[in-house]
PDB file of C-alpha atoms and ligand atoms in Angstrom:
ATOM      1  CA  UNK A  22     179.131  88.048 -31.985  1.00  0.00           C
ATOM      2  CA  UNK A  23     179.496  84.141 -31.914  1.00  0.00           C
ATOM      3  CA  UNK A  24     178.167  83.747 -28.104  1.00  0.00           C
ATOM      4  CA  UNK A  25     175.505  86.141 -29.470  1.00  0.00           C
ATOM      5  CA  UNK A  26     174.473  84.002 -32.727  1.00  0.00           C
ATOM      6  CA  UNK A  27     175.078  81.015 -30.467  1.00  0.00           C
ATOM      7  CA  UNK A  28     172.721  82.478 -27.571  1.00  0.00           C
ATOM      8  CA  UNK A  29     170.439  83.044 -30.402  1.00  0.00           C
ATOM      9  CA  UNK A  30     170.033  80.369 -32.353  1.00  0.00           C
ATOM     10  CA  UNK A  31     169.152  78.660 -28.922  1.00  0.00           C
ATOM     11  CA  UNK A  32     166.393  80.789 -28.316  1.00  0.00           C
ATOM     12  CA  UNK A  33     164.646  80.681 -31.919  1.00  0.00           C
ATOM     13  CA  UNK A  34     164.581  76.918 -31.365  1.00  0.00           C
ATOM     14  CA  UNK A  35     162.585  76.849 -28.062  1.00  0.00           C
ATOM     15  CA  UNK A  36     160.642  79.535 -29.480  1.00  0.00           C
ATOM     16  CA  UNK A  37     159.951  77.668 -32.557  1.00  0.00           C
ATOM     17  CA  UNK A  38     159.174  74.754 -30.976  1.00  0.00           C
ATOM     18  CA  UNK A  39     156.815  76.499 -28.494  1.00  0.00           C
ATOM     19  CA  UNK A  40     155.485  78.431 -32.084  1.00  0.00           C
ATOM     20  CA  UNK A  41     154.908  74.585 -32.796  1.00  0.00           C
ATOM     21  CA  UNK A  42     153.627  73.291 -30.193  1.00  0.00           C
ATOM     22  CA  UNK A  43     151.269  76.031 -29.932  1.00  0.00           C
ATOM     23  CA  UNK A  44     150.154  76.006 -33.017  1.00  0.00           C
ATOM     24  CA  UNK A  45     150.186  72.819 -33.900  1.00  0.00           C
ATOM     25  CA  UNK A  46     148.699  70.761 -31.479  1.00  0.00           C
ATOM     26  CA  UNK A  47     146.489  74.176 -29.697  1.00  0.00           C
ATOM     27  CA  UNK A  48     146.985  72.507 -26.236  1.00  0.00           C
ATOM     28  CA  UNK A  49     149.608  74.374 -25.054  1.00  0.00           C
ATOM     29  CA  UNK A  50     151.722  73.934 -22.761  1.00  0.00           C
ATOM     30  CA  UNK A  51     154.777  71.781 -23.963  1.00  0.00           C
ATOM     31  CA  UNK A  52     156.533  69.077 -22.539  1.00  0.00           C
ATOM     32  CA  UNK A  53     159.476  71.279 -21.162  1.00  0.00           C
ATOM     33  CA  UNK A  54     157.565  72.933 -18.816  1.00  0.00           C
ATOM     34  CA  UNK A  55     159.312  71.305 -16.477  1.00  0.00           C
ATOM     35  CA  UNK A  56     162.770  71.955 -17.621  1.00  0.00           C
ATOM     36  CA  UNK A  57     164.956  74.657 -16.707  1.00  0.00           C
ATOM     37  CA  UNK A  58     164.361  75.966 -20.724  1.00  0.00           C
ATOM     38  CA  UNK A  59     160.711  76.688 -19.327  1.00  0.00           C
ATOM     39  CA  UNK A  60     161.216  78.608 -15.963  1.00  0.00           C
ATOM     40  CA  UNK A  61     164.767  80.824 -17.372  1.00  0.00           C
ATOM     41  CA  UNK A  62     163.067  84.267 -17.969  1.00  0.00           C
ATOM     42  CA  UNK A  63     163.841  83.858 -22.035  1.00  0.00           C
ATOM     43  CA  UNK A  64     161.935  86.635 -23.318  1.00  0.00           C
ATOM     44  CA  UNK A  65     161.416  90.745 -22.888  1.00  0.00           C
ATOM     45  CA  UNK A  66     157.386  91.529 -22.189  1.00  0.00           C
ATOM     46  CA  UNK A  67     157.888  93.790 -25.585  1.00  0.00           C
ATOM     47  CA  UNK A  68     158.607  90.314 -27.608  1.00  0.00           C
ATOM     48  CA  UNK A  69     155.879  88.488 -25.929  1.00  0.00           C
ATOM     49  CA  UNK A  70     153.324  91.718 -26.805  1.00  0.00           C
ATOM     50  CA  UNK A  71     154.280  91.700 -29.996  1.00  0.00           C
ATOM     51  CA  UNK A  72     153.756  88.076 -31.151  1.00  0.00           C
ATOM     52  CA  UNK A  73     150.469  88.678 -29.456  1.00  0.00           C
ATOM     53  CA  UNK A  74     149.430  91.244 -31.468  1.00  0.00           C
ATOM     54  CA  UNK A  75     150.665  89.864 -34.410  1.00  0.00           C
ATOM     55  CA  UNK A  76     147.720  86.968 -33.839  1.00  0.00           C
ATOM     56  CA  UNK A  77     145.274  89.626 -32.694  1.00  0.00           C
ATOM     57  CA  UNK A  78     145.556  91.751 -36.462  1.00  0.00           C
ATOM     58  CA  UNK A  79     145.099  88.299 -38.061  1.00  0.00           C
ATOM     59  CA  UNK A  80     142.454  87.029 -35.198  1.00  0.00           C
ATOM     60  CA  UNK A  81     140.944  90.648 -35.695  1.00  0.00           C
ATOM     61  CA  UNK A  82     141.340  91.004 -39.881  1.00  0.00           C
ATOM     62  CA  UNK A  83     139.760  87.469 -39.984  1.00  0.00           C
ATOM     63  CA  UNK A  84     136.756  88.250 -38.136  1.00  0.00           C
ATOM     64  CA  UNK A  85     136.179  91.808 -40.016  1.00  0.00           C
ATOM     65  CA  UNK A  86     136.811  90.904 -43.565  1.00  0.00           C
ATOM     66  CA  UNK A  87     135.568  86.834 -43.460  1.00  0.00           C
ATOM     67  CA  UNK A  88     132.867  86.953 -40.905  1.00  0.00           C
ATOM     68  CA  UNK A  89     131.651  90.198 -40.737  1.00  0.00           C
ATOM     69  CA  UNK A  90     132.442  92.029 -44.108  1.00  0.00           C
ATOM     70  CA  UNK A  91     130.888  88.586 -46.169  1.00  0.00           C
ATOM     71  CA  UNK A  92     128.160  87.449 -43.349  1.00  0.00           C
ATOM     72  CA  UNK A  93     126.442  90.961 -44.358  1.00  0.00           C
ATOM     73  CA  UNK A  94     126.185  89.965 -47.489  1.00  0.00           C
ATOM     74  CA  UNK A  95     125.122  86.949 -47.135  1.00  0.00           C
ATOM     75  CA  UNK A  96     121.728  88.551 -44.601  1.00  0.00           C
ATOM     76  CA  UNK A  97     123.657  88.544 -41.083  1.00  0.00           C
ATOM     77  CA  UNK A  98     122.981  90.595 -38.759  1.00  0.00           C
ATOM     78  CA  UNK A  99     126.134  92.384 -36.369  1.00  0.00           C
ATOM     79  CA  UNK A 100     125.286  95.118 -33.458  1.00  0.00           C
ATOM     80  CA  UNK A 101     126.609  96.605 -30.409  1.00  0.00           C
ATOM     81  CA  UNK A 102     123.468  95.093 -28.674  1.00  0.00           C
ATOM     82  CA  UNK A 103     123.916  91.515 -29.839  1.00  0.00           C
ATOM     83  CA  UNK A 104     123.712  89.645 -26.416  1.00  0.00           C
ATOM     84  CA  UNK A 105     120.368  90.897 -25.832  1.00  0.00           C
ATOM     85  CA  UNK A 106     118.035  88.730 -25.878  1.00  0.00           C
ATOM     86  CA  UNK A 107     115.311  90.540 -28.438  1.00  0.00           C
ATOM     87  CA  UNK A 108     118.801  91.586 -30.826  1.00  0.00           C
ATOM     88  CA  UNK A 109     119.270  88.581 -32.837  1.00  0.00           C
ATOM     89  CA  UNK A 110     122.770  89.815 -34.424  1.00  0.00           C
ATOM     90  CA  UNK A 111     126.658  88.716 -33.912  1.00  0.00           C
ATOM     91  CA  UNK A 112     129.191  90.720 -32.288  1.00  0.00           C
ATOM     92  CA  UNK A 113     130.768  94.414 -34.321  1.00  0.00           C
ATOM     93  CA  UNK A 114     134.964  93.254 -34.472  1.00  0.00           C
ATOM     94  CA  UNK A 115     135.343  95.426 -31.353  1.00  0.00           C
ATOM     95  CA  UNK A 116     133.016  93.811 -28.952  1.00  0.00           C
ATOM     96  CA  UNK A 117     134.088  90.385 -30.627  1.00  0.00           C
ATOM     97  CA  UNK A 118     137.686  91.744 -29.304  1.00  0.00           C
ATOM     98  CA  UNK A 119     136.639  93.106 -25.653  1.00  0.00           C
ATOM     99  CA  UNK A 120     135.023  89.450 -25.512  1.00  0.00           C
ATOM    100  CA  UNK A 121     138.511  88.371 -26.307  1.00  0.00           C
ATOM    101  CA  UNK A 122     139.256  91.046 -23.490  1.00  0.00           C
ATOM    102  CA  UNK A 123     137.329  89.963 -20.508  1.00  0.00           C
ATOM    103  CA  UNK A 124     137.350  85.893 -21.438  1.00  0.00           C
ATOM    104  CA  UNK A 125     141.604  86.515 -20.697  1.00  0.00           C
ATOM    105  CA  UNK A 126     140.717  88.611 -17.107  1.00  0.00           C
ATOM    106  CA  UNK A 127     139.161  86.038 -15.971  1.00  0.00           C
ATOM    107  CA  UNK A 128     142.724  83.694 -16.961  1.00  0.00           C
ATOM    108  CA  UNK A 129     144.783  83.832 -14.376  1.00  0.00           C
ATOM    109  CA  UNK A 130     147.259  85.138 -16.585  1.00  0.00           C
ATOM    110  CA  UNK A 131     147.756  88.603 -16.041  1.00  0.00           C
ATOM    111  CA  UNK A 132     147.616  90.168 -19.703  1.00  0.00           C
ATOM    112  CA  UNK A 133     145.494  93.237 -19.995  1.00  0.00           C
ATOM    113  CA  UNK A 134     144.036  94.310 -23.864  1.00  0.00           C
ATOM    114  CA  UNK A 135     142.214  97.427 -24.587  1.00  0.00           C
ATOM    115  CA  UNK A 136     141.078  99.205 -27.881  1.00  0.00           C
ATOM    116  CA  UNK A 137     140.941 103.128 -27.941  1.00  0.00           C
ATOM    117  CA  UNK A 138     141.490 105.551 -30.581  1.00  0.00           C
ATOM    118  CA  UNK A 139     140.937 109.777 -30.478  1.00  0.00           C
ATOM    119  CA  UNK A 140     137.895 109.589 -32.508  1.00  0.00           C
ATOM    120  CA  UNK A 141     135.944 106.853 -30.436  1.00  0.00           C
ATOM    121  CA  UNK A 142     132.466 105.424 -31.892  1.00  0.00           C
ATOM    122  CA  UNK A 143     131.947 105.046 -27.877  1.00  0.00           C
ATOM    123  CA  UNK A 144     133.538 107.576 -25.416  1.00  0.00           C
ATOM    124  CA  UNK A 145     135.156 105.206 -23.165  1.00  0.00           C
ATOM    125  CA  UNK A 146     137.090 104.238 -25.665  1.00  0.00           C
ATOM    126  CA  UNK A 147     138.470 107.456 -25.784  1.00  0.00           C
ATOM    127  CA  UNK A 148     142.948 107.522 -25.224  1.00  0.00           C
ATOM    128  CA  UNK A 149     143.919 109.489 -22.430  1.00  0.00           C
ATOM    129  CA  UNK A 150     147.444 110.857 -21.240  1.00  0.00           C
ATOM    130  CA  UNK A 151     150.061 109.105 -22.005  1.00  0.00           C
ATOM    131  CA  UNK A 152     148.246 106.944 -24.451  1.00  0.00           C
ATOM    132  CA  UNK A 153     146.849 109.959 -25.806  1.00  0.00           C
ATOM    133  CA  UNK A 154     150.395 111.647 -26.296  1.00  0.00           C
ATOM    134  CA  UNK A 155     152.047 107.769 -27.561  1.00  0.00           C
ATOM    135  CA  UNK A 156     149.536 107.523 -30.420  1.00  0.00           C
ATOM    136  CA  UNK A 157     150.388 110.562 -32.072  1.00  0.00           C
ATOM    137  CA  UNK A 158     153.440 109.240 -32.802  1.00  0.00           C
ATOM    138  CA  UNK A 159     151.721 105.756 -33.662  1.00  0.00           C
ATOM    139  CA  UNK A 160     149.528 107.668 -36.073  1.00  0.00           C
ATOM    140  CA  UNK A 161     152.581 109.182 -37.992  1.00  0.00           C
ATOM    141  CA  UNK A 162     155.038 106.011 -38.184  1.00  0.00           C
ATOM    142  CA  UNK A 163     152.848 102.832 -37.272  1.00  0.00           C
ATOM    143  CA  UNK A 164     154.973 101.552 -35.352  1.00  0.00           C
ATOM    144  CA  UNK A 165     154.539  99.695 -31.831  1.00  0.00           C
ATOM    145  CA  UNK A 166     155.735 101.934 -28.152  1.00  0.00           C
ATOM    146  CA  UNK A 167     156.102 101.065 -24.802  1.00  0.00           C
ATOM    147  CA  UNK A 168     156.499 102.297 -21.830  1.00  0.00           C
ATOM    148  CA  UNK A 169     155.898 101.414 -18.122  1.00  0.00           C
ATOM    149  CA  UNK A 170     152.785 102.766 -16.457  1.00  0.00           C
ATOM    150  CA  UNK A 171     153.378 103.924 -12.931  1.00  0.00           C
ATOM    151  CA  UNK A 172     150.150 104.129 -11.606  1.00  0.00           C
ATOM    152  CA  UNK A 173     149.028 100.944 -12.617  1.00  0.00           C
ATOM    153  CA  UNK A 174     152.480  99.171 -12.333  1.00  0.00           C
ATOM    154  CA  UNK A 175     152.279  97.701 -15.337  1.00  0.00           C
ATOM    155  CA  UNK A 176     154.421  97.209 -19.172  1.00  0.00           C
ATOM    156  CA  UNK A 177     152.145  98.991 -21.739  1.00  0.00           C
ATOM    157  CA  UNK A 178     152.141  98.534 -25.368  1.00  0.00           C
ATOM    158  CA  UNK A 179     150.521 100.023 -27.960  1.00  0.00           C
ATOM    159  CA  UNK A 180     150.338  98.932 -31.826  1.00  0.00           C
ATOM    160  CA  UNK A 181     148.296 100.787 -34.076  1.00  0.00           C
ATOM    161  CA  UNK A 182     144.742  99.311 -34.987  1.00  0.00           C
ATOM    162  CA  UNK A 183     144.520  99.913 -38.854  1.00  0.00           C
ATOM    163  CA  UNK A 184     141.847  99.926 -41.146  1.00  0.00           C
ATOM    164  CA  UNK A 185     142.647  97.175 -43.116  1.00  0.00           C
ATOM    165  CA  UNK A 186     138.809  96.291 -44.386  1.00  0.00           C
ATOM    166  CA  UNK A 187     135.984  97.905 -45.909  1.00  0.00           C
ATOM    167  CA  UNK A 188     133.908  97.296 -43.327  1.00  0.00           C
ATOM    168  CA  UNK A 189     136.307  98.928 -40.613  1.00  0.00           C
ATOM    169  CA  UNK A 190     135.287 102.024 -42.817  1.00  0.00           C
ATOM    170  CA  UNK A 191     132.031 102.347 -43.689  1.00  0.00           C
ATOM    171  CA  UNK A 192     130.532 101.594 -40.526  1.00  0.00           C
ATOM    172  CA  UNK A 193     131.804 104.160 -38.601  1.00  0.00           C
ATOM    173  CA  UNK A 194     131.543 106.782 -40.998  1.00  0.00           C
ATOM    174  CA  UNK A 195     128.241 106.591 -40.692  1.00  0.00           C
ATOM    175  CA  UNK A 196     127.390 105.018 -37.008  1.00  0.00           C
ATOM    176  CA  UNK A 197     125.436 108.313 -34.835  1.00  0.00           C
ATOM    177  CA  UNK A 198     127.890 108.158 -32.222  1.00  0.00           C
ATOM    178  CA  UNK A 199     131.023 108.731 -34.444  1.00  0.00           C
ATOM    179  CA  UNK A 200     133.423 111.357 -33.629  1.00  0.00           C
ATOM    180  CA  UNK A 201     134.146 111.634 -37.610  1.00  0.00           C
ATOM    181  CA  UNK A 202     133.192 110.638 -40.239  1.00  0.00           C
ATOM    182  CA  UNK A 203     135.610 110.524 -43.193  1.00  0.00           C
ATOM    183  CA  UNK A 204     137.980 107.786 -41.895  1.00  0.00           C
ATOM    184  CA  UNK A 205     139.353 106.279 -45.145  1.00  0.00           C
ATOM    185  CA  UNK A 206     140.980 102.646 -45.719  1.00  0.00           C
ATOM    186  CA  UNK A 207     144.313 101.919 -44.681  1.00  0.00           C
ATOM    187  CA  UNK A 208     144.214 105.051 -41.492  1.00  0.00           C
ATOM    188  CA  UNK A 209     145.536 104.323 -38.549  1.00  0.00           C
ATOM    189  CA  UNK A 210     141.797 104.217 -36.849  1.00  0.00           C
ATOM    190  CA  UNK A 211     143.146 103.370 -33.413  1.00  0.00           C
ATOM    191  CA  UNK A 212     145.566 101.609 -31.155  1.00  0.00           C
ATOM    192  CA  UNK A 213     144.954  97.999 -28.820  1.00  0.00           C
ATOM    193  CA  UNK A 214     147.060  98.450 -25.633  1.00  0.00           C
ATOM    194  CA  UNK A 215     147.981  95.695 -23.839  1.00  0.00           C
ATOM    195  CA  UNK A 216     149.812  95.101 -19.848  1.00  0.00           C
ATOM    196  CA  UNK A 217     151.701  92.918 -18.572  1.00  0.00           C
ATOM    197  CA  UNK A 218     153.100  92.894 -14.908  1.00  0.00           C
ATOM    198  CA  UNK A 219     156.614  91.905 -15.265  1.00  0.00           C
ATOM    199  CA  UNK A 220     159.415  93.002 -17.496  1.00  0.00           C
ATOM    200  CA  UNK A 221     160.246  89.611 -18.738  1.00  0.00           C
ATOM    201  CA  UNK A 222     158.542  86.001 -19.172  1.00  0.00           C
ATOM    202  CA  UNK A 223     159.542  82.539 -19.151  1.00  0.00           C
ATOM    203  CA  UNK A 224     159.246  79.743 -21.986  1.00  0.00           C
ATOM    204  CA  UNK A 225     155.741  78.784 -20.313  1.00  0.00           C
ATOM    205  CA  UNK A 226     154.658  82.472 -19.339  1.00  0.00           C
ATOM    206  CA  UNK A 227     154.692  82.940 -23.086  1.00  0.00           C
ATOM    207  CA  UNK A 228     153.333  80.713 -24.207  1.00  0.00           C
ATOM    208  CA  UNK A 229     150.118  81.040 -21.252  1.00  0.00           C
ATOM    209  CA  UNK A 230     149.863  84.860 -22.771  1.00  0.00           C
ATOM    210  CA  UNK A 231     149.587  83.271 -26.453  1.00  0.00           C
ATOM    211  CA  UNK A 232     147.416  80.436 -25.436  1.00  0.00           C
ATOM    212  CA  UNK A 233     144.998  82.926 -22.842  1.00  0.00           C
ATOM    213  CA  UNK A 234     143.962  84.888 -25.815  1.00  0.00           C
ATOM    214  CA  UNK A 235     143.454  82.186 -28.307  1.00  0.00           C
ATOM    215  CA  UNK A 236     140.881  80.359 -25.761  1.00  0.00           C
ATOM    216  CA  UNK A 237     139.051  84.080 -25.391  1.00  0.00           C
ATOM    217  CA  UNK A 238     139.056  83.766 -29.356  1.00  0.00           C
ATOM    218  CA  UNK A 239     137.147  81.079 -28.190  1.00  0.00           C
ATOM    219  CA  UNK A 240     135.163  81.865 -25.947  1.00  0.00           C
ATOM    220  CA  UNK A 241     133.763  84.666 -27.916  1.00  0.00           C
ATOM    221  CA  UNK A 242     133.324  83.330 -31.229  1.00  0.00           C
ATOM    222  CA  UNK A 243     131.513  80.308 -29.428  1.00  0.00           C
ATOM    223  CA  UNK A 244     129.164  82.916 -27.437  1.00  0.00           C
ATOM    224  CA  UNK A 245     128.463  84.278 -30.629  1.00  0.00           C
ATOM    225  CA  UNK A 246     127.536  80.643 -31.472  1.00  0.00           C
ATOM    226  CA  UNK A 247     125.236  79.670 -28.637  1.00  0.00           C
ATOM    227  CA  UNK A 248     123.736  82.967 -29.591  1.00  0.00           C
ATOM    228  CA  UNK A 249     122.481  82.091 -32.782  1.00  0.00           C
ATOM    229  CA  UNK A 250     121.442  78.795 -31.550  1.00  0.00           C
ATOM    230  CA  UNK A 251     119.025  80.715 -29.689  1.00  0.00           C
ATOM    231  CA  UNK A 252     117.284  83.212 -32.356  1.00  0.00           C
ATOM    232  CA  UNK A 253     113.821  82.639 -32.544  1.00  0.00           C
ATOM    233  CA  UNK A 254     113.219  84.705 -35.580  1.00  0.00           C
ATOM    234  CA  UNK A 255     116.025  85.032 -37.651  1.00  0.00           C
ATOM    235  CA  UNK A 256     117.411  82.207 -40.126  1.00  0.00           C
ATOM    236  CA  UNK A 257     120.256  80.273 -38.603  1.00  0.00           C
ATOM    237  CA  UNK A 258     123.486  80.343 -40.715  1.00  0.00           C
ATOM    238  CA  UNK A 259     124.931  76.410 -41.418  1.00  0.00           C
ATOM    239  CA  UNK A 260     127.600  76.002 -38.970  1.00  0.00           C
ATOM    240  CA  UNK A 261     130.118  73.680 -39.744  1.00  0.00           C
ATOM    241  CA  UNK A 262     133.337  73.551 -42.351  1.00  0.00           C
ATOM    242  CA  UNK A 263     132.186  76.528 -44.488  1.00  0.00           C
ATOM    243  CA  UNK A 264     132.516  80.640 -44.351  1.00  0.00           C
ATOM    244  CA  UNK A 265     129.781  83.246 -45.242  1.00  0.00           C
ATOM    245  CA  UNK A 266     131.995  83.815 -48.500  1.00  0.00           C
ATOM    246  CA  UNK A 267     130.596  80.645 -50.001  1.00  0.00           C
ATOM    247  CA  UNK A 268     126.719  80.920 -48.531  1.00  0.00           C
ATOM    248  CA  UNK A 269     124.568  81.367 -45.012  1.00  0.00           C
ATOM    249  CA  UNK A 270     127.442  78.918 -43.402  1.00  0.00           C
ATOM    250  CA  UNK A 271     129.696  80.013 -40.578  1.00  0.00           C
ATOM    251  CA  UNK A 272     132.268  77.795 -39.495  1.00  0.00           C
ATOM    252  CA  UNK A 273     132.665  76.528 -36.636  1.00  0.00           C
ATOM    253  CA  UNK A 274     134.959  77.781 -33.763  1.00  0.00           C
ATOM    254  CA  UNK A 275     137.548  75.230 -33.929  1.00  0.00           C
ATOM    255  CA  UNK A 276     137.840  76.107 -38.174  1.00  0.00           C
ATOM    256  CA  UNK A 277     137.855  79.600 -37.187  1.00  0.00           C
ATOM    257  CA  UNK A 278     141.069  79.024 -34.936  1.00  0.00           C
ATOM    258  CA  UNK A 279     142.441  76.129 -37.511  1.00  0.00           C
ATOM    259  CA  UNK A 280     142.616  79.114 -40.104  1.00  0.00           C
ATOM    260  CA  UNK A 281     144.393  82.145 -37.213  1.00  0.00           C
ATOM    261  CA  UNK A 282     146.662  79.336 -36.597  1.00  0.00           C
ATOM    262  CA  UNK A 283     147.504  78.797 -39.991  1.00  0.00           C
ATOM    263  CA  UNK A 284     148.046  82.356 -40.508  1.00  0.00           C
ATOM    264  CA  UNK A 285     149.464  83.466 -37.137  1.00  0.00           C
ATOM    265  CA  UNK A 286     152.341  81.111 -36.985  1.00  0.00           C
ATOM    266  CA  UNK A 287     154.034  81.800 -40.649  1.00  0.00           C
ATOM    267  CA  UNK A 288     154.341  86.012 -38.859  1.00  0.00           C
ATOM    268  CA  UNK A 289     155.327  84.794 -35.597  1.00  0.00           C
ATOM    269  CA  UNK A 290     158.018  82.161 -37.295  1.00  0.00           C
ATOM    270  CA  UNK A 291     158.326  85.271 -39.834  1.00  0.00           C
ATOM    271  CA  UNK A 292     158.777  87.927 -36.992  1.00  0.00           C
ATOM    272  CA  UNK A 293     161.442  85.621 -35.237  1.00  0.00           C
ATOM    273  CA  UNK A 294     163.735  85.150 -38.375  1.00  0.00           C
ATOM    274  CA  UNK A 295     163.803  89.020 -39.349  1.00  0.00           C
ATOM    275  CA  UNK A 296     165.017  89.558 -35.283  1.00  0.00           C
ATOM    276  CA  UNK A 297     167.115  86.583 -36.093  1.00  0.00           C
ATOM    277  CA  UNK A 298     168.879  88.431 -38.370  1.00  0.00           C
ATOM    278  CA  UNK A 299     169.147  91.606 -37.589  1.00  0.00           C
ATOM    279  CA  UNK A 300     170.443  90.459 -33.802  1.00  0.00           C
ATOM    280  CA  UNK A 301     172.993  88.317 -35.508  1.00  0.00           C
ATOM    281  CA  UNK A 302     174.144  90.997 -37.854  1.00  0.00           C
ATOM    282  CA  UNK A 303     174.802  93.731 -34.809  1.00  0.00           C
TER     283      UNK A 303
HETATM  284  C1  HEC B  11     129.113  97.270 -38.139  1.00  0.00           C
HETATM  285  C2  HEC B  11     130.331  98.272 -38.062  1.00  0.00           C
HETATM  286  C3  HEC B  11     131.453  97.932 -36.861  1.00  0.00           C
HETATM  287  C4  HEC B  11     132.394  97.677 -37.870  1.00  0.00           C
HETATM  288  C5  HEC B  11     132.488  96.657 -39.496  1.00  0.00           C
HETATM  289  C6  HEC B  11     133.565  97.936 -37.677  1.00  0.00           C
HETATM  290  N1  HEC B  11     133.873  98.848 -36.380  1.00  0.00           N
HETATM  291 FE1  HEC B  11     135.365  99.582 -34.288  1.00  0.00          FE
HETATM  292  N2  HEC B  11     133.732  99.944 -33.782  1.00  0.00           N
HETATM  293  C7  HEC B  11     132.141  99.997 -33.743  1.00  0.00           C
HETATM  294  C8  HEC B  11     131.298 100.155 -32.783  1.00  0.00           C
HETATM  295  C9  HEC B  11     129.994 100.204 -32.659  1.00  0.00           C
HETATM  296  C10 HEC B  11     132.244 100.269 -31.808  1.00  0.00           C
HETATM  297  C11 HEC B  11     132.202 101.228 -30.146  1.00  0.00           C
HETATM  298  C12 HEC B  11     132.073  99.535 -29.219  1.00  0.00           C
HETATM  299  C13 HEC B  11     131.772  99.882 -27.596  1.00  0.00           C
HETATM  300  O1  HEC B  11     133.273  99.876 -27.179  1.00  0.00           O
HETATM  301  O2  HEC B  11     131.128 100.060 -27.617  1.00  0.00           O
HETATM  302  C14 HEC B  11     134.239 100.243 -32.378  1.00  0.00           C
HETATM  303  C15 HEC B  11     134.844 100.521 -31.590  1.00  0.00           C
HETATM  304  C16 HEC B  11     136.331 100.276 -32.406  1.00  0.00           C
HETATM  305  C17 HEC B  11     137.506 101.586 -31.746  1.00  0.00           C
HETATM  306  C18 HEC B  11     137.370 101.973 -30.448  1.00  0.00           C
HETATM  307  C19 HEC B  11     137.378 103.266 -30.737  1.00  0.00           C
HETATM  308  C20 HEC B  11     136.009 103.696 -30.600  1.00  0.00           C
HETATM  309  O3  HEC B  11     136.180 104.024 -31.656  1.00  0.00           O
HETATM  310  O4  HEC B  11     134.586 103.265 -29.820  1.00  0.00           O
HETATM  311  C21 HEC B  11     138.408 101.156 -32.751  1.00  0.00           C
HETATM  312  C22 HEC B  11     139.536 101.482 -33.018  1.00  0.00           C
HETATM  313  C23 HEC B  11     137.746 100.464 -33.836  1.00  0.00           C
HETATM  314  N3  HEC B  11     136.762  99.942 -33.592  1.00  0.00           N
HETATM  315  C24 HEC B  11     138.715 100.967 -34.961  1.00  0.00           C
HETATM  316  C25 HEC B  11     137.903  99.296 -36.365  1.00  0.00           C
HETATM  317  C26 HEC B  11     138.267  98.577 -36.860  1.00  0.00           C
HETATM  318  C27 HEC B  11     140.213  99.255 -37.365  1.00  0.00           C
HETATM  319  C28 HEC B  11     137.573  97.872 -38.065  1.00  0.00           C
HETATM  320  C29 HEC B  11     137.885  97.243 -38.986  1.00  0.00           C
HETATM  321  C30 HEC B  11     138.517  95.871 -38.456  1.00  0.00           C
HETATM  322  C31 HEC B  11     135.896  98.317 -37.307  1.00  0.00           C
HETATM  323  N4  HEC B  11     136.455  99.453 -36.195  1.00  0.00           N
HETATM  324  C32 HEC B  11     135.452  97.472 -38.143  1.00  0.00           C
HETATM  325  C33 HEC B  11     131.863  99.743 -35.255  1.00  0.00           C
HETATM  326  C34 HEC B  11     132.210  98.683 -35.802  1.00  0.00           C
END
């Protein structure tokens, strides 16, 4: 018992300094990289995927409510074909997520991220096989599901993707390709699936996963701003400190990420403290 709590304290110290470094300077890999602690397999794959999934929830909510929801009220447009030259619009939330996922794939971090559903708009997002089976459980209790995917040889985690903002529901219900038109606020609309090849990660690898996700957010957000810069006929929002809730504005990538960072570091710490309490009381 004593040993368990001592180990836990050590672990929390490692994690909190990791979170601190990650969330405060944003650069990522801290000095401890070279130390013994950095290479020890300190985290289970589930723990790390849980942390990155929590950050994804925050990013996704912020983008959906703060950019898409508020932006639409200002007349900004968001479209499936946002990258086409003749379409002057920003990415839909699902395509924002896919942009993050595509950027991670280009990085050296072997992390996979997908968004699926049992009633998808895009048929290629339909959950199948083991994932479809586990999604039934997720819909019932909203708890994450983990399994080892034998065919792809990857550890897989699935997390509920919930309709947490009005635009999720209204857009899906009225979409011409929707497979379901009675979504309600709070419904589990789908799941994010995360994959990673090993069952445990070092401190350095865990930070690598979190940084890869954050760099992906930055990349797709900047791609959106670059799209706006190339608008020929539409008005361009003023890009700076302000958000669309204040007018025809968009935050810069730094302002957007900073907002994610503030919310995520709190959540990550809260999770760790909760986890700590449960381990100590065992
Ligand atoms: C403005 C429209 C719009 C908004 C807002 C929107 N979605 Fe979607 N969503 C789409 C479209 C279109 C797709 C299909 C994109 C693709 O993969 O081609 C999609 C894909 C998805 C998928 C993958 C399965 C599928 O339907 O293809 C899930 C799950 C999902 N959205 C959930 C949400 C949630 C939760 C929110 C709110 C956080 C949200 N969506 C907000 C339009 C929207």
